[in-house]
Coordinates of C-alpha atoms and ligand atoms in Angstrom, one line a residue:
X981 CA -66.6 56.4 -42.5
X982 CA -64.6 55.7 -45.9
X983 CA -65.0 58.8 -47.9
X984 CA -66.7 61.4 -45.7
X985 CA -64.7 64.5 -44.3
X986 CA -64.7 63.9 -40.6
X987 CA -64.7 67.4 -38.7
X988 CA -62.7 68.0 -35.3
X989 CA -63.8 71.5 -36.3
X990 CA -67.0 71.5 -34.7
X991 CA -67.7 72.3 -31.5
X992 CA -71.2 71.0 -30.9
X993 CA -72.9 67.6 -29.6
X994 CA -73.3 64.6 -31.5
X995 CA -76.8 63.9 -32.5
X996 CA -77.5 61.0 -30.7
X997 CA -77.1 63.5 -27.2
X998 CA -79.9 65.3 -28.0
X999 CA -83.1 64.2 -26.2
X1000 CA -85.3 64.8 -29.4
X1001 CA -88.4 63.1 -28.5
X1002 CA -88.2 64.1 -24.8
X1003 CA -88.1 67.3 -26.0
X1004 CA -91.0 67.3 -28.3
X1005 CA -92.7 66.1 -25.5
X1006 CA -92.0 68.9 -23.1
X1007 CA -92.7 71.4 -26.0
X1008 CA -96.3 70.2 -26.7
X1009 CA -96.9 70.3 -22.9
X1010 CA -95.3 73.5 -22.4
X1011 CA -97.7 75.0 -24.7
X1012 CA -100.3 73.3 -23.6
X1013 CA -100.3 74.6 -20.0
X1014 CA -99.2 77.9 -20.4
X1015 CA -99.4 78.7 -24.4
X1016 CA -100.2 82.7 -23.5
X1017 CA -97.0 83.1 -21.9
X1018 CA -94.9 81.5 -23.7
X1019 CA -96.2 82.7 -26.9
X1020 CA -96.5 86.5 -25.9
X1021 CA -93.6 89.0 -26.2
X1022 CA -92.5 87.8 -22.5
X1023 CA -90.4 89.8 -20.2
X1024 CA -86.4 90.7 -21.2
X1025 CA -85.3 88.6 -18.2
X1026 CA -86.4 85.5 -19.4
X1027 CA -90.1 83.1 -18.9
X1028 CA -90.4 83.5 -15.2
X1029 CA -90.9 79.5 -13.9
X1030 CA -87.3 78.9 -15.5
X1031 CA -85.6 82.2 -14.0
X1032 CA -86.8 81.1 -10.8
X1033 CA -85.5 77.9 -10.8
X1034 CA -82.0 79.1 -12.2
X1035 CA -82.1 81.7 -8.9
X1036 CA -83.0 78.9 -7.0
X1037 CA -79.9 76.9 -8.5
X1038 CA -77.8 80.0 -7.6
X1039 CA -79.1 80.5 -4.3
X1040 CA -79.9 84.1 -5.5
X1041 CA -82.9 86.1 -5.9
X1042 CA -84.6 86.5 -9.1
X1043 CA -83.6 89.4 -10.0
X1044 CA -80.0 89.2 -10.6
X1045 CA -81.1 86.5 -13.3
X1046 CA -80.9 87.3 -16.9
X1047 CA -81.8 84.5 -18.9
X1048 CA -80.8 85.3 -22.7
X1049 CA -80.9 83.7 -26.1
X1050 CA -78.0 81.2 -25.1
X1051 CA -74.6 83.1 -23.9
X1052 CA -72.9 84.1 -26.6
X1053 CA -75.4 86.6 -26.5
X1054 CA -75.1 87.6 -22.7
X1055 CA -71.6 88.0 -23.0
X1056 CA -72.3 90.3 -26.1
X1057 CA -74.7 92.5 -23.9
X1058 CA -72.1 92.1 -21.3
X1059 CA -69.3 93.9 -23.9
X1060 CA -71.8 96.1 -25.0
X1061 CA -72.4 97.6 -21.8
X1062 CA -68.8 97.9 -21.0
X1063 CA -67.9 99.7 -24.1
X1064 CA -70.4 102.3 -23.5
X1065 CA -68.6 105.7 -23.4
X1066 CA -65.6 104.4 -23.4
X1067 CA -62.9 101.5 -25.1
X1068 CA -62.6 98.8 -22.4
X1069 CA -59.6 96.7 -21.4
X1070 CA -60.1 93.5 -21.6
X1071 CA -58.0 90.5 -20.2
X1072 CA -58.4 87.3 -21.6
X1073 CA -57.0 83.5 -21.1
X1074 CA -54.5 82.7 -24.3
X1075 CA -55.7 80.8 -25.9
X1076 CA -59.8 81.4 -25.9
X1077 CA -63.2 80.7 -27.3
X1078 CA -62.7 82.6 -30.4
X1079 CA -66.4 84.1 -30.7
X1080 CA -65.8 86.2 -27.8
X1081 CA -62.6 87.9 -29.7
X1082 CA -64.7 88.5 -32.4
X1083 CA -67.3 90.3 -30.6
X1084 CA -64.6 92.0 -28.4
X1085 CA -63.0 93.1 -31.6
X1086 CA -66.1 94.4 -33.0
X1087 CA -66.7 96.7 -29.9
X1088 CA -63.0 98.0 -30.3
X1089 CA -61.8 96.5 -26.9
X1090 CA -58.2 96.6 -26.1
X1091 CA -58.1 92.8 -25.5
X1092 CA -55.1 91.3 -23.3
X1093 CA -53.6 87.9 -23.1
X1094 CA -52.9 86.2 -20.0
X1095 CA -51.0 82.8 -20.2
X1096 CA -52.3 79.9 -19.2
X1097 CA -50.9 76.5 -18.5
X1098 CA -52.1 72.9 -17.4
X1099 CA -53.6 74.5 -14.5
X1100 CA -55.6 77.2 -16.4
X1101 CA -54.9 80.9 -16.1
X1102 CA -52.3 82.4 -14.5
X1103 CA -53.3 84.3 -11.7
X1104 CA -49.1 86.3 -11.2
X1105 CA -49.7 87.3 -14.8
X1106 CA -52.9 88.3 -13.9
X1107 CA -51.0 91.0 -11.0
X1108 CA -48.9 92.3 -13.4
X1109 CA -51.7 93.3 -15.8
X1110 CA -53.7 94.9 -13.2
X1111 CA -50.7 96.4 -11.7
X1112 CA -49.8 97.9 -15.3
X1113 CA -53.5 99.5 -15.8
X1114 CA -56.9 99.3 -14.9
X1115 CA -59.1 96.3 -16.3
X1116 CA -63.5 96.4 -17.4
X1117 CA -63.2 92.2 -17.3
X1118 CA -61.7 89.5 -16.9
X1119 CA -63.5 86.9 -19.5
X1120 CA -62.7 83.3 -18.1
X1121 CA -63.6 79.6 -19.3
X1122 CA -62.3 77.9 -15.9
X1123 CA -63.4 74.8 -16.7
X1124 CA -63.1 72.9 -19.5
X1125 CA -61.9 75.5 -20.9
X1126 CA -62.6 76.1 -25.0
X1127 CA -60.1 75.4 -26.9
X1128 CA -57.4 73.9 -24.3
X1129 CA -60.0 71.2 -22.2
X1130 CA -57.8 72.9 -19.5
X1131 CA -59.4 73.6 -15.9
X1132 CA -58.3 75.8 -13.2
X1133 CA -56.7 74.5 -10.3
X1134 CA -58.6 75.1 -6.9
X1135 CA -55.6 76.9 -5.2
X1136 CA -55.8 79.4 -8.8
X1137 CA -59.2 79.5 -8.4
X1138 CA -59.0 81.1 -4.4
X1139 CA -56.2 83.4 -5.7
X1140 CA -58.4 84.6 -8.9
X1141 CA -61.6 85.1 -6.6
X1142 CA -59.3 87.2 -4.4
X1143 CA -57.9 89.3 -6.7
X1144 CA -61.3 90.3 -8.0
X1145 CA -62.5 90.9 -4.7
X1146 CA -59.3 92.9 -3.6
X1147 CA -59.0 95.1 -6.4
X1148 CA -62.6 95.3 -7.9
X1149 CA -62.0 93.2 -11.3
X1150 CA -64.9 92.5 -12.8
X1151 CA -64.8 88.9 -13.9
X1152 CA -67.0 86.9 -16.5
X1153 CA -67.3 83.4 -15.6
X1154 CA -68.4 81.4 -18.4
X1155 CA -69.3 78.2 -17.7
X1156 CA -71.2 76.3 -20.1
X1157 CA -69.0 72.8 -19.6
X1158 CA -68.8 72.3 -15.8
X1159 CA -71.7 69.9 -15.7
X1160 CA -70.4 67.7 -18.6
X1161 CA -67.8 66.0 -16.2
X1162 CA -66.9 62.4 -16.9
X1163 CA -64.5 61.8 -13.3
X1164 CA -63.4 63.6 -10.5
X1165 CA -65.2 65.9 -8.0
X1166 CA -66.4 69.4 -9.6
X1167 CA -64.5 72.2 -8.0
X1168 CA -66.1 75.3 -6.5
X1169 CA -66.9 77.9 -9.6
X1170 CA -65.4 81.5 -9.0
X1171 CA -68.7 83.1 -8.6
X1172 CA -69.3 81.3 -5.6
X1173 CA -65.3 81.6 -3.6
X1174 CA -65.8 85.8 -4.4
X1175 CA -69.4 85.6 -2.9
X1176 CA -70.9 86.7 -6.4
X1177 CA -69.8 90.4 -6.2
X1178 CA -67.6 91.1 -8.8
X1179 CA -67.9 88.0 -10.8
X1180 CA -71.0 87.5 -12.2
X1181 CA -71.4 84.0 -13.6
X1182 CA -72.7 82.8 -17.2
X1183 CA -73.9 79.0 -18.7
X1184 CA -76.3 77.9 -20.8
X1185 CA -78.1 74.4 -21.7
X1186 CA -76.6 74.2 -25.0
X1187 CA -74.0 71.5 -23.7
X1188 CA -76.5 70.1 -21.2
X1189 CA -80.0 69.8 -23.2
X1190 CA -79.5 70.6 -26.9
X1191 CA -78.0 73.8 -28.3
X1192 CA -80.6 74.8 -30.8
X1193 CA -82.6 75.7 -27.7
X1194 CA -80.3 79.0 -27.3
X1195 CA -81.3 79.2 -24.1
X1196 CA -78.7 80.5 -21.8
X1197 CA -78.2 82.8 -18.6
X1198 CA -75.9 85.1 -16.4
X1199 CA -76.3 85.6 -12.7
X1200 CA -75.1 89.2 -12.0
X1201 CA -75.3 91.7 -9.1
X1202 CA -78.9 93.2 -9.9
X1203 CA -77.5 96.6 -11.3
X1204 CA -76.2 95.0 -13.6
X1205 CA -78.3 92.5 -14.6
X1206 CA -81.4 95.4 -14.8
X1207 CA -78.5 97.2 -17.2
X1208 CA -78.4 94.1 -19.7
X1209 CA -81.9 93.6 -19.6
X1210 CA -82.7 97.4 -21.0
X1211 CA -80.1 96.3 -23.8
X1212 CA -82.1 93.2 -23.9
X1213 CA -85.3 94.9 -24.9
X1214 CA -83.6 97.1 -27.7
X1215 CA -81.9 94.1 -29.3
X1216 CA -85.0 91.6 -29.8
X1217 CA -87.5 92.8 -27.5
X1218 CA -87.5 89.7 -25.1
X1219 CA -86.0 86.6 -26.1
X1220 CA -87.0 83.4 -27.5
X1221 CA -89.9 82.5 -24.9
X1222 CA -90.9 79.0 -26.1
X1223 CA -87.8 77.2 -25.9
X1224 CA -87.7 78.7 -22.2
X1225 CA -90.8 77.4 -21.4
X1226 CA -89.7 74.1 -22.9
X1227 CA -87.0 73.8 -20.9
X1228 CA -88.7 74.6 -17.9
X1229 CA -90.7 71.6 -18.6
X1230 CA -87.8 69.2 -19.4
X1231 CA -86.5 70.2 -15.8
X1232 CA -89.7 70.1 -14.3
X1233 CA -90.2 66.7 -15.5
X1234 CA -87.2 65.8 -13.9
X1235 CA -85.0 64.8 -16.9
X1236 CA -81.8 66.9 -16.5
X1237 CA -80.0 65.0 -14.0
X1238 CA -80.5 61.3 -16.2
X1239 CA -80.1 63.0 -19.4
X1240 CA -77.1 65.0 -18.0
X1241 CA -75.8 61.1 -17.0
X1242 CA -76.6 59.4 -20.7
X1243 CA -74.7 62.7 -22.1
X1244 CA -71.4 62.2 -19.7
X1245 CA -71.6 58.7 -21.3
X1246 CA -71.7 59.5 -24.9
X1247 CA -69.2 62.0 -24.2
X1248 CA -66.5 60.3 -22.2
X1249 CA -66.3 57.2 -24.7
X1250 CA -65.4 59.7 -27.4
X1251 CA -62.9 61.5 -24.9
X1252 CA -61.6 57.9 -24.6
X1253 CA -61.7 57.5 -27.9
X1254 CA -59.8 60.6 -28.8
X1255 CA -56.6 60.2 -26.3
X1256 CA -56.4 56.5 -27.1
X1257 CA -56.2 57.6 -30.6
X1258 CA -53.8 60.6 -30.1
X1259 CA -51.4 58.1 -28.2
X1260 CA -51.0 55.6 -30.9
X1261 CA -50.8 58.3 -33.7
X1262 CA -48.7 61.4 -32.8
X1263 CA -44.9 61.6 -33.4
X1264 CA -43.1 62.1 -30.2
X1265 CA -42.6 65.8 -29.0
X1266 CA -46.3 66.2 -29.7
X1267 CA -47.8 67.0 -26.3
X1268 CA -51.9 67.3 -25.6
X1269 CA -54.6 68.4 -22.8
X1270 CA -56.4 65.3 -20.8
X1271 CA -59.5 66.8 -20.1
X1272 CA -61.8 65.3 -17.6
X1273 CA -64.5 67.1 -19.5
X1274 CA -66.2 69.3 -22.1
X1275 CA -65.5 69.1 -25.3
X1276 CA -62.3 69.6 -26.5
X1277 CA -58.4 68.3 -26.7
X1278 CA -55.5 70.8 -27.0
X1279 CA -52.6 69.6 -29.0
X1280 CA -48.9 71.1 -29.4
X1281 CA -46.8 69.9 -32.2
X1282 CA -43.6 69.7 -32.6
X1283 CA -42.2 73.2 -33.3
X1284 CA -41.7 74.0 -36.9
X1285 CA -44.6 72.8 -37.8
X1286 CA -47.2 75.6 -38.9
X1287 CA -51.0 74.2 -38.1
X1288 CA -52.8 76.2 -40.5
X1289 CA -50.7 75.2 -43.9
X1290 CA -51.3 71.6 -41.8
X1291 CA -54.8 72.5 -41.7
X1292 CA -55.2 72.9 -45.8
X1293 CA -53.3 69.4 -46.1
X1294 CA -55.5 67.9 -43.7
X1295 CA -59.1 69.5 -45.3
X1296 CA -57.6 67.8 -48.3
X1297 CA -57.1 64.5 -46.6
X1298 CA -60.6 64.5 -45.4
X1299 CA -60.0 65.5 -41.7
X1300 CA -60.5 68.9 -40.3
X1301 CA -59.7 70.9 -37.0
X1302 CA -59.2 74.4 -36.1
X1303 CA -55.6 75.8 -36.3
X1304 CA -54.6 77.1 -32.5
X1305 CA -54.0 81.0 -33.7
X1306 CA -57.8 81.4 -34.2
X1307 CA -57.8 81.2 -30.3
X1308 CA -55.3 83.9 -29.6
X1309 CA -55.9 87.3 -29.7
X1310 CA -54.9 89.4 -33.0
X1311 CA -53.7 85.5 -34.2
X1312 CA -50.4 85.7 -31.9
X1313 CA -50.0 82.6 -31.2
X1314 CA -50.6 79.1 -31.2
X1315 CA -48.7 78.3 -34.6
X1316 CA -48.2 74.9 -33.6
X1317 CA -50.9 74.1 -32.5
X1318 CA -54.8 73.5 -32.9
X1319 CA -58.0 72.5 -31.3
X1320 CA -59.7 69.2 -31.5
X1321 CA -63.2 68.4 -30.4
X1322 CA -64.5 64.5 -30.1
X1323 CA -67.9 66.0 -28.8
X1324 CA -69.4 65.5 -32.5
X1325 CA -68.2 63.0 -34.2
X1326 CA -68.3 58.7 -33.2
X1327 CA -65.8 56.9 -31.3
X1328 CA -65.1 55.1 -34.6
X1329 CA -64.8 58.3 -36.6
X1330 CA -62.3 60.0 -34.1
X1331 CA -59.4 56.6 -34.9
X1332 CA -59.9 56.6 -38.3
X1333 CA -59.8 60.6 -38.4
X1334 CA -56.9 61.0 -36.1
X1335 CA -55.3 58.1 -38.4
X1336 CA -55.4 60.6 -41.4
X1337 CA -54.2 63.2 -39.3
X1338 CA -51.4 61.3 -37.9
X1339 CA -50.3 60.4 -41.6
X1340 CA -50.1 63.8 -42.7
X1341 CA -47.4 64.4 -39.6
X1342 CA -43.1 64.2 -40.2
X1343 CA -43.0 60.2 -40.5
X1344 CA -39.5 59.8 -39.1
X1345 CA -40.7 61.0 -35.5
X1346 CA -43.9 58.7 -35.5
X1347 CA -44.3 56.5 -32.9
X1348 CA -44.7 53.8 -34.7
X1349 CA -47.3 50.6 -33.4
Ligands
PLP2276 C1 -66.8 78.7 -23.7 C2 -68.0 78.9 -24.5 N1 -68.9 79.9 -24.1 C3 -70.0 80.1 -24.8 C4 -70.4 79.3 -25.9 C5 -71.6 79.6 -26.6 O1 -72.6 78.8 -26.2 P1 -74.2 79.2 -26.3 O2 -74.7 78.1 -27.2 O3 -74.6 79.1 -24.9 O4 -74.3 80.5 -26.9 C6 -69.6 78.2 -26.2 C7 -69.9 77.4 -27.4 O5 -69.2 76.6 -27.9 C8 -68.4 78.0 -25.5 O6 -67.5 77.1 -25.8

């Protein structure tokens, strides 16, 4: 730990979550039993055994499966298709997964904050942007959200899946965290409180398997999802088939639930690790997100203090994170504050980090041990 830079930057798992020999195993065998599908140009929707078992998962048919190369890409097809013909509007949560404003940027959307809070999104801002013009999506991260760890209330989630049902908002519900819950019941996703019409639903098993998979999926109304697919086959043709079939296997070996469990475990002692840290370190005033899952911890400093010249400082100290106005849209936003993610790094590595960290803050304010 003594020298090296230790990143809060990275959103990704530590290695020891990834089920490397399991998978090798599953690879070989996936091959082995059905090497000419797998290693043919297979079909834009995705290797068949595994979109079937996602519809299953879905209680949907087939059909309204897409199963991409992870879903950053979907939701780029997704944006691509909506900016067809004409610039869409699009509302987001502020903060969000910065990617997305990237891509949504690159298409020339019209991109619209909506504040959130503890409780995720706020669905009254939500009515007065709707109310002042028409919306293409709603792009959501209602639980565990990336970057806040935030998740969004049941009673927000019934009001959110109403308003898209009520007034026809087409709402992307990405998803890849839900599963990596240490405590606490899961709540009902969107897609399944608005029936699946207008909210079309998106995960992947980067957070649940291993992310060098990029195996991903969205569950859309069939229209839709035959829509993507024809973008599908003029980006790559069909997507990464092996890794599909791979997968297939790893479920079909029935590994996903236990190494679902062993991941949750990993996890939540560097969530632990992180908060325990944050409490003894951060001057009073400081405030930060408890998540229950996923990846990430939202912090707010005190006022005054500007993240990103906090950021060089911190880079030099050998600690790193991402400064919060990367997450808003156009940068407005978020001075103050900044994203942390415990999902890479070890338990000792997050106190000896967030010790750097806390040294860099005003010293007066500290809370002192
Ligand atoms: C909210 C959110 N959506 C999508 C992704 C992209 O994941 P994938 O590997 O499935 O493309 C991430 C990755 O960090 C994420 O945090």
């Amino acid at each position: 730990v003594a020298n090296r830079v230790i990143s809060f930057a990275r959103g990704a798992p530590a290695p020891e979550c990834l089920p490397a020999a399991e998978l090798a195993d599953c690879a070989r065998a996936a091959l082995e039993r059905d090497g000419a599908t797998a290693l043919g140009y297979g079909p834009a929707t995705g290797y068949p055994p595994l979109r079937n078992w996602l519809a299953q998962r879905h209680g949907v048919a087939p059909e309204r499966i897409l199963v991409t190369n992870s879903s950053l890409q979907a939701f780029a097809f997704l944006v691509q298709h909506l900016a067809a013909g004409s610039r869409p509007r699009v509302l987001v949560e502020a903060p969000t997964y910065d990617r997305p404003l990237k891509i949504l940027a690159a298409h020339g959307a019209d991109v619209v904050a909506l504040p959130m809070d503890e409780d995720g999104l706020d669905p009254d801002a939500l009515e007065r942007e709707l109310d002042a013009g028409d919306a293409s999506l709603l792009y959501t991260i209602p639980t565990f959200q990336n970057p806040s760890g935030r998740t969004l209330s049941l009673e927000r989630r019934r009001r959110v899946a109403a308003i898209a049902a009520e007034r026809g908002l087409l709402v992307l519900e990405d998803d890849p965290y839900g599963l990596v819950r240490f405590e606490g019941d899961a709540l009902p996703p969107l897609f399944e409180l608005e029936g699946g019409e207008r909210v079309v639903y998106g995960s992947s098993f980067s957070k649940t398997i291993a992310p060098g998979l990029r195996v991903g999926w969205l569950v859309a109304p069939e229209p839709l999802a035959a829509a993507l697919a024809e973008l599908a086959v003029s980006t790559y043709i069909s997507p990464v088939v092996p890794t599909q079939a791979t997968v297939y296997e790893f479920l079909r070996r029935g590994h996903f639930e236990s190494n679902l469990e062993r991941v949750r475990g990993l996890l939540r002692a560097r969530r632990d690790a992180m908060l325990g840290a944050l409490e003894r370190e951060l001057p009073a005033g400081a405030t930060w997100s408890e998540p229950n899952g996923g990846y990430f911890v939202w912090v707010d400093l005190a006022a005054g203090i500007d993240t990103r010249e906090l950021l060089t400082r911190a880079s030099a100290a050998g600690v790193t994170f991402v400064a919060g106005t990367d997450f808003f849209p156009s940068g407005a936003g978020g001075e103050s504050a900044l994203r942390l993610a415990y999902s890479f790094v070890s338990p000792e590595e997050i106190a000896e980090g967030i010790g750097r960290f806390g040294s860099l803050l005003p010293e007066p304010a500290r809370r002192g041990r």
